[in-house]
XYZ file of N, CA and C in Angstrom:
708
model
N 0.834 -1.195 0.000
C 0.000 0.000 0.000
C 0.874 1.253 0.000
N 1.857 1.291 0.895
C 2.720 2.461 0.979
C 3.495 2.671 -0.320
N 3.983 1.584 -0.906
C 4.752 1.709 -2.142
C 3.913 2.305 -3.259
N 2.651 1.889 -3.350
C 1.786 2.411 -4.409
C 1.523 3.897 -4.207
N 1.333 4.307 -2.958
C 1.114 5.729 -2.683
C 2.377 6.542 -2.963
N 3.533 5.970 -2.650
C 4.785 6.672 -2.916
C 4.994 6.855 -4.412
N 4.691 5.804 -5.172
C 4.857 5.888 -6.626
C 3.916 6.913 -7.240
N 2.733 7.057 -6.647
C 1.752 8.001 -7.186
C 2.051 9.444 -6.789
N 3.026 9.641 -5.904
C 3.378 10.987 -5.486
C 2.403 11.598 -4.505
N 1.673 10.756 -3.780
C 0.691 11.248 -2.815
C 1.384 12.049 -1.713
N 0.848 13.224 -1.400
C 1.439 14.041 -0.338
C 1.100 13.453 1.030
N 1.863 13.857 2.049
C 1.599 13.373 3.407
C 0.200 13.773 3.855
N -0.198 15.010 3.544
C -1.526 15.482 3.932
C -2.618 14.657 3.263
N -2.447 14.367 1.979
C -3.439 13.559 1.263
C -3.480 12.134 1.810
N -2.327 11.625 2.216
C -2.294 10.270 2.768
C -3.060 10.194 4.084
N -2.904 11.210 4.930
C -3.673 11.237 6.174
C -5.167 11.326 5.876
N -5.525 12.075 4.823
C -6.926 12.138 4.423
C -7.441 10.770 4.016
N -6.603 10.021 3.316
C -6.966 8.658 2.899
C -7.165 7.766 4.123
N -6.273 7.903 5.108
C -6.406 7.124 6.338
C -7.705 7.464 7.063
N -8.027 8.767 7.134
C -9.229 9.181 7.843
C -10.484 8.658 7.163
N -10.490 8.644 5.833
C -11.637 8.098 5.110
C -11.831 6.627 5.442
N -10.741 5.885 5.497
C -10.831 4.459 5.815
C -11.202 4.228 7.279
N -10.833 5.163 8.144
C -11.116 5.008 9.575
C -12.575 5.265 9.905
N -13.268 6.015 9.064
C -14.674 6.310 9.331
C -14.825 7.189 10.560
N -15.596 6.715 11.534
C -15.824 7.491 12.757
C -14.737 7.290 13.811
N -13.775 6.438 13.514
C -12.696 6.212 14.471
C -11.691 7.367 14.449
N -10.891 7.447 15.494
C -9.909 8.524 15.626
C -8.567 8.066 15.060
N -8.001 8.860 14.188
C -6.670 8.577 13.653
C -5.631 9.147 14.617
N -4.716 8.299 15.068
C -3.691 8.711 16.032
C -2.312 8.551 15.403
N -1.490 9.559 15.517
C -0.113 9.501 15.027
C 0.822 9.683 16.215
N 1.570 8.649 16.542
C 2.532 8.712 17.651
C 3.940 8.753 17.055
N 4.419 9.950 16.811
C 5.748 10.131 16.226
C 6.540 11.133 17.060
N 7.250 10.664 18.081
C 7.990 11.577 18.963
C 8.984 12.475 18.234
N 9.509 12.006 17.099
C 10.519 12.802 16.397
C 9.949 14.092 15.825
N 8.636 14.199 15.686
C 8.051 15.457 15.211
C 8.447 16.615 16.123
N 8.610 16.321 17.408
C 8.922 17.380 18.372
C 10.291 18.002 18.125
N 11.142 17.327 17.370
C 12.459 17.881 17.058
C 12.397 18.902 15.932
N 11.248 18.981 15.265
C 11.094 19.861 14.107
C 9.854 20.719 14.296
N 10.052 21.982 14.625
C 8.921 22.877 14.878
C 8.022 22.998 13.652
N 8.610 22.944 12.467
C 7.815 23.036 11.238
C 6.864 21.851 11.107
N 7.322 20.668 11.521
C 6.462 19.485 11.465
C 5.252 19.656 12.375
N 5.452 20.261 13.538
C 4.339 20.504 14.454
C 3.345 21.490 13.843
N 3.856 22.532 13.209
C 2.966 23.502 12.569
C 2.217 22.870 11.396
N 2.858 21.958 10.692
C 2.177 21.262 9.597
C 0.980 20.478 10.114
N 1.119 19.897 11.297
C 0.005 19.155 11.889
C -1.158 20.091 12.192
N -0.852 21.265 12.698
C -1.904 22.228 13.043
C -2.612 22.756 11.796
N -1.848 22.985 10.732
C -2.438 23.541 9.517
C -3.085 22.473 8.637
N -2.652 21.231 8.770
C -3.135 20.190 7.871
C -4.368 19.453 8.337
N -4.786 19.680 9.582
C -5.935 18.965 10.129
C -6.936 19.950 10.721
N -8.152 19.487 10.870
C -9.199 20.319 11.451
C -9.251 20.106 12.960
N -8.819 21.102 13.702
C -8.819 21.081 15.161
C -8.222 19.787 15.732
N -6.977 19.476 15.371
C -6.336 18.277 15.931
C -6.090 18.438 17.423
N -5.985 17.317 18.105
C -5.690 17.327 19.537
C -4.299 16.739 19.762
N -3.624 17.262 20.765
C -2.245 16.874 21.022
C -2.085 16.385 22.460
N -1.333 15.303 22.619
C -0.984 14.808 23.948
C 0.519 15.009 24.140
N 0.863 15.844 25.095
C 2.253 16.177 25.387
C 2.714 15.311 26.554
N 3.482 14.267 26.247
C 3.969 13.342 27.272
C 5.312 13.835 27.798
N 5.388 13.999 29.106
C 6.590 14.539 29.743
C 7.189 13.486 30.671
N 8.485 13.274 30.543
C 9.176 12.359 31.452
C 10.362 13.087 32.081
N 10.703 12.703 33.291
C 11.870 13.245 33.978
C 13.077 13.192 33.036
N 13.798 14.303 32.837
C 14.912 14.303 31.888
C 16.049 13.357 32.251
N 16.291 13.136 33.547
C 17.319 12.168 33.929
C 16.935 10.766 33.485
N 15.689 10.383 33.782
C 15.223 9.050 33.405
C 15.187 8.902 31.894
N 14.748 9.954 31.203
C 14.666 9.885 29.747
C 16.049 9.715 29.133
N 17.032 10.467 29.619
C 18.370 10.384 29.037
C 19.012 9.027 29.298
N 18.747 8.442 30.467
C 19.253 7.093 30.750
C 18.578 6.071 29.840
N 17.275 6.209 29.648
C 16.549 5.305 28.765
C 17.044 5.457 27.330
N 17.268 6.684 26.908
C 17.778 6.976 25.567
C 19.092 6.240 25.330
N 19.968 6.300 26.331
C 21.265 5.646 26.218
C 21.124 4.130 26.253
N 20.278 3.623 27.159
C 20.095 2.185 27.314
C 19.528 1.538 26.059
N 18.605 2.246 25.396
C 17.961 1.698 24.198
C 18.721 2.050 22.918
N 19.862 2.723 23.048
C 20.690 3.112 21.899
C 19.879 3.898 20.870
N 19.098 4.854 21.380
C 18.249 5.634 20.488
C 19.055 6.502 19.523
N 20.306 6.782 19.874
C 21.145 7.571 18.973
C 21.395 6.832 17.665
N 21.222 5.500 17.661
C 21.400 4.713 16.450
C 20.121 4.627 15.625
N 19.013 5.057 16.205
C 17.716 4.958 15.533
C 17.266 6.300 14.973
N 17.457 7.360 15.758
C 17.031 8.681 15.305
C 17.912 9.166 14.153
N 17.310 9.885 13.202
C 18.085 10.406 12.063
C 18.881 11.645 12.461
N 19.916 11.435 13.261
C 20.716 12.548 13.764
C 22.041 12.637 13.016
N 22.540 13.851 12.884
C 23.839 14.042 12.258
C 24.934 13.514 13.178
N 26.081 13.216 12.596
C 27.211 12.746 13.402
C 27.566 13.815 14.430
N 27.805 13.387 15.657
C 28.057 14.348 16.725
C 28.989 13.718 17.766
N 29.599 14.547 18.625
C 30.572 14.040 19.596
C 29.975 13.668 20.946
N 28.646 13.695 21.084
C 28.032 13.552 22.397
C 27.839 12.094 22.807
N 27.887 11.863 24.105
C 27.584 10.534 24.642
C 26.087 10.288 24.519
N 25.674 9.034 24.678
C 24.256 8.715 24.585
C 23.432 9.451 25.620
N 23.948 9.550 26.848
C 23.192 10.218 27.904
C 23.058 11.712 27.634
N 24.163 12.339 27.210
C 24.122 13.768 26.901
C 23.217 14.043 25.710
N 23.306 13.184 24.710
C 22.455 13.352 23.536
C 20.983 13.206 23.917
N 20.706 12.282 24.834
C 19.333 12.118 25.300
C 18.809 13.386 25.950
N 19.650 14.031 26.760
C 19.232 15.286 27.392
C 19.008 16.375 26.350
N 19.877 16.438 25.345
C 19.715 17.440 24.293
C 18.412 17.229 23.527
N 18.097 15.973 23.225
C 16.846 15.662 22.527
C 15.653 16.045 23.396
N 15.734 15.732 24.692
C 14.651 16.093 25.627
C 14.435 17.599 25.620
N 15.524 18.344 25.733
C 15.428 19.800 25.834
C 14.889 20.425 24.553
N 15.433 20.036 23.411
C 14.966 20.597 22.143
C 13.505 20.244 21.892
N 13.133 19.001 22.181
C 11.757 18.563 21.946
C 10.768 19.375 22.771
N 11.024 19.494 24.065
C 10.081 20.211 24.924
C 10.104 21.716 24.668
N 11.251 22.237 24.278
C 11.309 23.663 23.929
C 10.428 23.934 22.712
N 10.517 23.079 21.699
C 9.678 23.232 20.510
C 8.201 23.086 20.849
N 7.887 22.101 21.684
C 6.487 21.864 22.038
C 5.906 23.052 22.794
N 6.669 23.604 23.718
C 6.175 24.756 24.469
C 5.947 25.958 23.558
N 6.841 26.168 22.611
C 6.650 27.273 21.661
C 5.426 27.017 20.794
N 5.286 25.794 20.313
C 4.142 25.431 19.479
C 2.835 25.551 20.252
N 2.864 25.195 21.535
C 1.645 25.209 22.355
C 1.053 26.604 22.496
N 1.858 27.626 22.240
C 1.359 28.993 22.361
C 0.275 29.310 21.342
N 0.225 28.573 20.225
C -0.788 28.837 19.202
C -1.923 27.818 19.244
N -1.840 26.868 20.169
C -2.856 25.815 20.265
C -3.809 26.130 21.410
N -5.117 26.165 21.158
C -6.079 26.404 22.244
C -5.913 25.374 23.354
N -6.053 25.807 24.590
C -5.810 24.942 25.746
C -6.653 23.679 25.718
N -7.868 23.760 25.184
C -8.748 22.588 25.184
C -8.303 21.523 24.188
N -7.320 21.831 23.347
C -6.829 20.843 22.384
C -5.446 20.317 22.740
N -4.984 20.596 23.935
C -3.665 20.126 24.361
C -3.750 19.521 25.755
N -3.300 18.279 25.878
C -3.280 17.592 27.174
C -1.843 17.278 27.542
N -1.428 17.703 28.742
C -0.095 17.356 29.231
C -0.217 16.164 30.164
N 0.598 15.162 29.907
C 0.544 13.912 30.656
C 1.950 13.557 31.110
N 2.111 13.242 32.386
C 3.424 12.882 32.910
C 3.604 11.364 32.929
N 4.743 10.930 32.403
C 5.046 9.503 32.335
C 4.971 8.863 33.711
N 5.538 9.530 34.714
C 5.580 8.967 36.060
C 4.175 8.731 36.611
N 3.263 9.641 36.331
C 1.884 9.487 36.794
C 1.147 8.437 35.969
N 1.494 8.349 34.686
C 0.862 7.363 33.811
C 1.159 5.942 34.265
N 2.429 5.640 34.575
C 2.768 4.274 34.968
C 2.401 3.987 36.419
N 2.342 5.036 37.251
C 1.974 4.839 38.654
C 0.477 4.615 38.812
N -0.318 5.290 38.012
C -1.777 5.179 38.105
C -2.364 5.238 36.699
N -2.162 4.177 35.905
C -2.596 4.195 34.504
C -4.090 4.385 34.322
N -4.886 3.891 35.252
C -6.339 4.015 35.093
C -6.773 5.482 35.116
N -6.271 6.231 36.074
C -6.623 7.649 36.151
C -6.119 8.403 34.926
N -4.877 8.101 34.530
C -4.291 8.799 33.385
C -5.056 8.510 32.105
N -5.390 7.237 31.859
C -6.066 6.885 30.618
C -7.535 7.285 30.634
N -8.116 7.403 31.806
C -9.470 7.953 31.894
C -9.458 9.397 31.427
N -8.434 10.136 31.826
C -8.300 11.529 31.406
C -8.025 11.626 29.906
N -7.193 10.732 29.380
C -6.909 10.724 27.946
C -8.181 10.429 27.155
N -8.966 9.473 27.621
C -10.218 9.126 26.947
C -11.164 10.319 26.923
N -11.274 10.989 28.062
C -12.134 12.177 28.127
C -11.652 13.242 27.153
N -10.357 13.447 27.119
C -9.767 14.467 26.253
C -10.039 14.172 24.779
N -9.966 12.909 24.398
C -10.165 12.523 23.000
C -11.630 12.317 22.643
N -12.493 12.315 23.651
C -13.910 12.131 23.386
C -14.269 10.707 23.022
N -13.555 9.738 23.590
C -13.841 8.325 23.343
C -14.143 7.647 24.670
N -14.790 6.494 24.602
C -15.120 5.751 25.814
C -13.869 5.076 26.383
N -13.768 5.064 27.698
C -12.671 4.346 28.350
C -12.907 2.850 28.204
N -11.852 2.124 27.859
C -11.916 0.669 27.755
C -10.822 0.056 28.615
N -11.107 -1.097 29.175
C -10.156 -1.771 30.058
C -8.833 -2.065 29.356
N -8.891 -2.284 28.043
C -7.673 -2.606 27.300
C -6.658 -1.460 27.332
N -7.116 -0.253 27.632
C -6.205 0.888 27.694
C -5.196 0.755 28.829
N -5.545 0.051 29.883
C -4.620 -0.134 31.006
C -4.021 -1.537 31.008
N -4.286 -2.286 29.955
C -3.699 -3.618 29.790
C -3.103 -3.736 28.383
N -2.157 -2.873 28.043
C -1.627 -2.829 26.674
C -0.829 -4.054 26.257
N -0.413 -4.876 27.226
C 0.418 -6.027 26.882
C -0.397 -7.278 26.579
N -1.703 -7.177 26.672
C -2.561 -8.314 26.354
C -2.888 -8.332 24.862
N -3.053 -9.547 24.320
C -3.439 -9.733 22.912
C -2.472 -9.037 21.952
N -1.183 -9.132 22.230
C -0.200 -8.476 21.372
C -0.204 -9.028 19.954
N -0.647 -10.277 19.802
C -0.650 -10.878 18.471
C -1.593 -10.163 17.508
N -2.542 -9.424 18.053
C -3.498 -8.703 17.205
C -3.131 -7.230 17.044
N -1.956 -6.844 17.540
C -1.548 -5.438 17.487
C -0.297 -5.279 16.630
N -0.121 -4.074 16.116
C 1.035 -3.787 15.270
C 2.250 -3.491 16.149
N 2.880 -4.536 16.643
C 4.027 -4.356 17.537
C 5.305 -4.966 16.964
N 5.222 -5.550 15.767
C 6.397 -6.179 15.182
C 7.282 -5.131 14.515
N 8.514 -5.525 14.206
C 9.440 -4.640 13.519
C 9.265 -4.742 12.017
N 10.235 -4.202 11.293
C 10.145 -4.221 9.836
C 10.263 -5.627 9.279
N 11.004 -6.488 9.974
C 11.209 -7.856 9.518
C 10.794 -8.825 10.615
N 10.615 -10.085 10.262
C 10.120 -11.074 11.215
C 11.031 -11.218 12.425
N 12.338 -11.026 12.225
C 13.281 -11.172 13.339
C 13.532 -9.850 14.063
N 12.896 -8.776 13.619
C 13.121 -7.463 14.220
C 12.411 -7.330 15.557
N 12.960 -6.487 16.419
C 12.285 -6.151 17.671
C 11.292 -5.023 17.405
N 10.305 -4.846 18.281
C 9.340 -3.756 18.091
C 10.050 -2.409 17.991
N 9.572 -1.556 17.087
C 10.226 -0.274 16.848
C 10.072 0.683 18.023
N 8.886 0.747 18.621
C 8.652 1.723 19.678
C 9.350 1.382 20.977
N 9.329 0.115 21.358
C 9.921 -0.334 22.619
C 10.533 -1.696 22.355
N 11.844 -1.752 22.245
C 12.506 -3.004 21.896
C 12.349 -4.074 22.966
N 11.921 -3.683 24.179
C 11.731 -4.656 25.254
C 10.254 -4.915 25.533
N 9.424 -4.523 24.604
C 7.982 -4.670 24.774
C 7.581 -6.102 25.098
N 8.156 -7.057 24.389
C 7.749 -8.451 24.541
C 8.267 -9.080 25.831
N 9.084 -8.358 26.586
C 9.601 -8.874 27.853
C 8.654 -8.585 29.012
N 7.603 -7.812 28.774
C 6.700 -7.386 29.847
C 5.316 -7.988 29.655
N 4.555 -8.022 30.761
C 3.172 -8.485 30.666
C 2.198 -7.543 31.367
N 2.704 -6.455 31.964
C 1.829 -5.471 32.596
C 2.593 -4.165 32.779
N 1.858 -3.094 33.028
C 2.478 -1.798 33.295
C 3.129 -1.848 34.669
N 4.404 -1.564 34.722
C 5.156 -1.645 35.975
C 5.341 -0.247 36.563
N 4.698 0.053 37.694
C 4.843 1.385 38.306
C 6.288 1.728 38.641
N 7.114 0.698 38.869
C 8.512 0.962 39.238
C 9.308 1.547 38.076
N 8.718 1.545 36.870
C 9.412 2.142 35.724
C 9.663 3.620 35.939
N 8.886 4.219 36.825
C 9.049 5.650 37.097
C 10.216 5.940 38.020
N 10.786 4.913 38.660
C 11.836 5.165 39.653
C 13.048 4.274 39.426
N 13.292 3.900 38.167
C 14.397 2.991 37.875
C 15.744 3.693 37.881
N 15.745 5.016 37.844
C 17.011 5.743 37.789
C 17.467 6.139 39.184
N 18.695 5.796 39.523
C 19.300 6.262 40.770
C 20.350 7.293 40.395
N 20.041 8.570 40.524
C 20.950 9.614 40.052
C 22.295 9.588 40.764
N 23.351 9.764 40.001
C 24.681 9.938 40.570
C 24.952 11.437 40.640
N 26.069 11.801 41.235
C 26.403 13.225 41.331
C 26.508 13.848 39.946
N 27.087 13.093 39.001
C 27.226 13.619 37.641
C 25.865 13.794 36.979
N 24.962 12.830 37.232
C 23.631 12.906 36.637
C 22.881 14.149 37.085
N 23.115 14.554 38.325
C 22.369 15.667 38.889
C 22.661 16.976 38.164
N 23.796 17.031 37.462
C 24.200 18.276 36.815
C 23.562 18.360 35.435
N 22.285 18.652 35.404
C 21.606 18.890 34.141
C 22.013 20.261 33.626
N 22.006 20.416 32.309
C 22.340 21.704 31.733
C 21.341 22.783 32.125
N 21.786 24.020 32.081
C 20.923 25.140 32.464
C 19.646 25.194 31.624
N 19.705 25.007 30.284
C 18.472 25.017 29.491
C 17.487 23.937 29.931
N 18.016 22.768 30.301
C 17.145 21.683 30.750
C 16.481 22.038 32.071
N 17.256 22.564 33.010
C 16.690 22.946 34.306
C 15.619 24.022 34.143
N 15.853 24.942 33.226
C 14.873 26.002 32.971
C 13.568 25.402 32.453
N 13.668 24.439 31.544
C 12.469 23.800 31.003
C 11.737 22.988 32.060
N 12.492 22.347 32.945
C 11.868 21.596 34.037
C 10.971 22.520 34.847
N 11.464 23.705 35.133
C 10.656 24.674 35.884
C 9.448 25.128 35.073
N 9.635 25.363 33.788
C 8.526 25.776 32.933
C 7.429 24.718 32.872
N 7.842 23.470 32.896
C 6.889 22.369 32.782
C 6.217 22.038 34.102
N 6.582 22.767 35.156
C 5.837 22.635 36.395
C 6.398 21.698 37.422
N 7.641 21.265 37.253
C 8.237 20.363 38.237
C 8.917 21.109 39.371
N 8.918 22.424 39.288
C 9.491 23.203 40.374
C 11.002 23.212 40.421
N 11.643 22.561 39.447
C 13.094 22.595 39.374
C 13.785 21.629 40.310
N 13.046 20.963 41.202
C 13.714 20.087 42.152
C 13.139 18.692 42.172
N 12.441 18.309 41.105
C 11.777 17.014 41.098
C 12.506 15.975 40.261
N 13.620 16.324 39.633
C 14.311 15.366 38.786
C 15.211 14.471 39.629
N 14.610 13.765 40.570
C 15.341 12.845 41.425
C 14.536 11.581 41.617
N 15.202 10.540 42.063
C 14.507 9.292 42.337
C 13.466 9.483 43.431
N 13.737 10.358 44.392
C 12.797 10.578 45.491
C 11.449 11.058 44.980
N 11.467 11.915 43.957
C 10.204 12.407 43.402
C 9.414 11.254 42.798
N 10.108 10.364 42.084
C 9.423 9.215 41.508
C 8.861 8.303 42.585
N 9.615 8.131 43.666
C 9.135 7.280 44.756
C 7.889 7.870 45.407
N 7.830 9.186 45.517
C 6.637 9.807 46.097
C 5.421 9.552 45.220
N 5.590 9.696 43.901
C 4.473 9.440 43.002
C 4.035 7.980 43.102
N 5.018 7.062 43.142
C 4.721 5.639 43.231
C 3.977 5.326 44.521
N 4.435 5.903 45.637
C 3.800 5.653 46.932
C 2.375 6.188 46.960
N 2.169 7.370 46.385
C 0.821 7.941 46.345
C -0.120 7.043 45.554
N 0.357 6.557 44.408
C -0.484 5.690 43.582
C -0.754 4.361 44.277
N 0.253 3.824 44.978
C 0.072 2.558 45.692
C -0.989 2.694 46.776
N -0.978 3.820 47.476
C -1.999 4.052 48.504
C -3.391 4.122 47.884
N -3.485 4.753 46.706
C -4.791 4.834 46.044
C -5.271 3.453 45.625
N -4.333 2.608 45.127
C -4.736 1.265 44.698
C -5.183 0.422 45.885
N -4.488 0.550 47.022
C -4.885 -0.211 48.207
C -6.260 0.235 48.692
N -6.515 1.529 48.581
C -7.798 2.060 49.044
C -8.957 1.537 48.211
N -8.675 1.264 46.920
C -9.739 0.769 46.039
C -9.725 -0.750 45.914
N -8.734 -1.398 46.556
C -8.648 -2.854 46.494
C -8.117 -3.363 45.182
N -7.481 -2.490 44.379
C -6.954 -2.869 43.075
C -5.442 -2.873 43.152
N -4.824 -4.043 43.150
C -3.390 -4.134 43.381
C -2.565 -4.003 42.125
N -3.180 -4.209 40.928
C -2.372 -4.141 39.712
C -3.222 -3.696 38.539
N -2.753 -2.692 37.798
C -3.416 -2.215 36.579
C -2.443 -2.314 35.433
């Protein structure tokens, strides 16, 4: 299908129109984190669609940069050759992405933009996905908090049969959302020294400038655990 559209010279905007026609009343979702690296790509989304909605997912920059390095994302992203380590490059990607998103958000009406924190999502997925469902105007379904079930019916494979999933190379190693994913990073003294632009963005995004630590993640995890015990639900 893609090859035929490429040969015909179909534009990206026209292709999305084709997808929407086939989707009918369903919602077309595009999850492409790399768009955040290109402010023009974000503006194209705003101009190419009728009142699109955006979900701005925010993760602690220390945890993100460690994950970036661990998953060797520098080998996947279309980045120019550079002298930076994986961890430093991860921080640079985090900073540029969120800086672009914040600038872009200035032209987007508040009702069409939802900010979601990774730490809160994994600590209390039911509350987070209930909010996402409300924001998108769709009904909440139990499958939203059980993404690892029925993987055989989902598009989680790589380009080839032996490839790992593109979005999360360790996807097949899990069977449920693990709240501890929010607190897997134990910052070292070197880790604590985030660049000034990153620290500034942390404050802009509402973390108060002092939440990029394991302790902050543990507090979120503990709060969510107390809520689950109160409702008698031990695992989501």
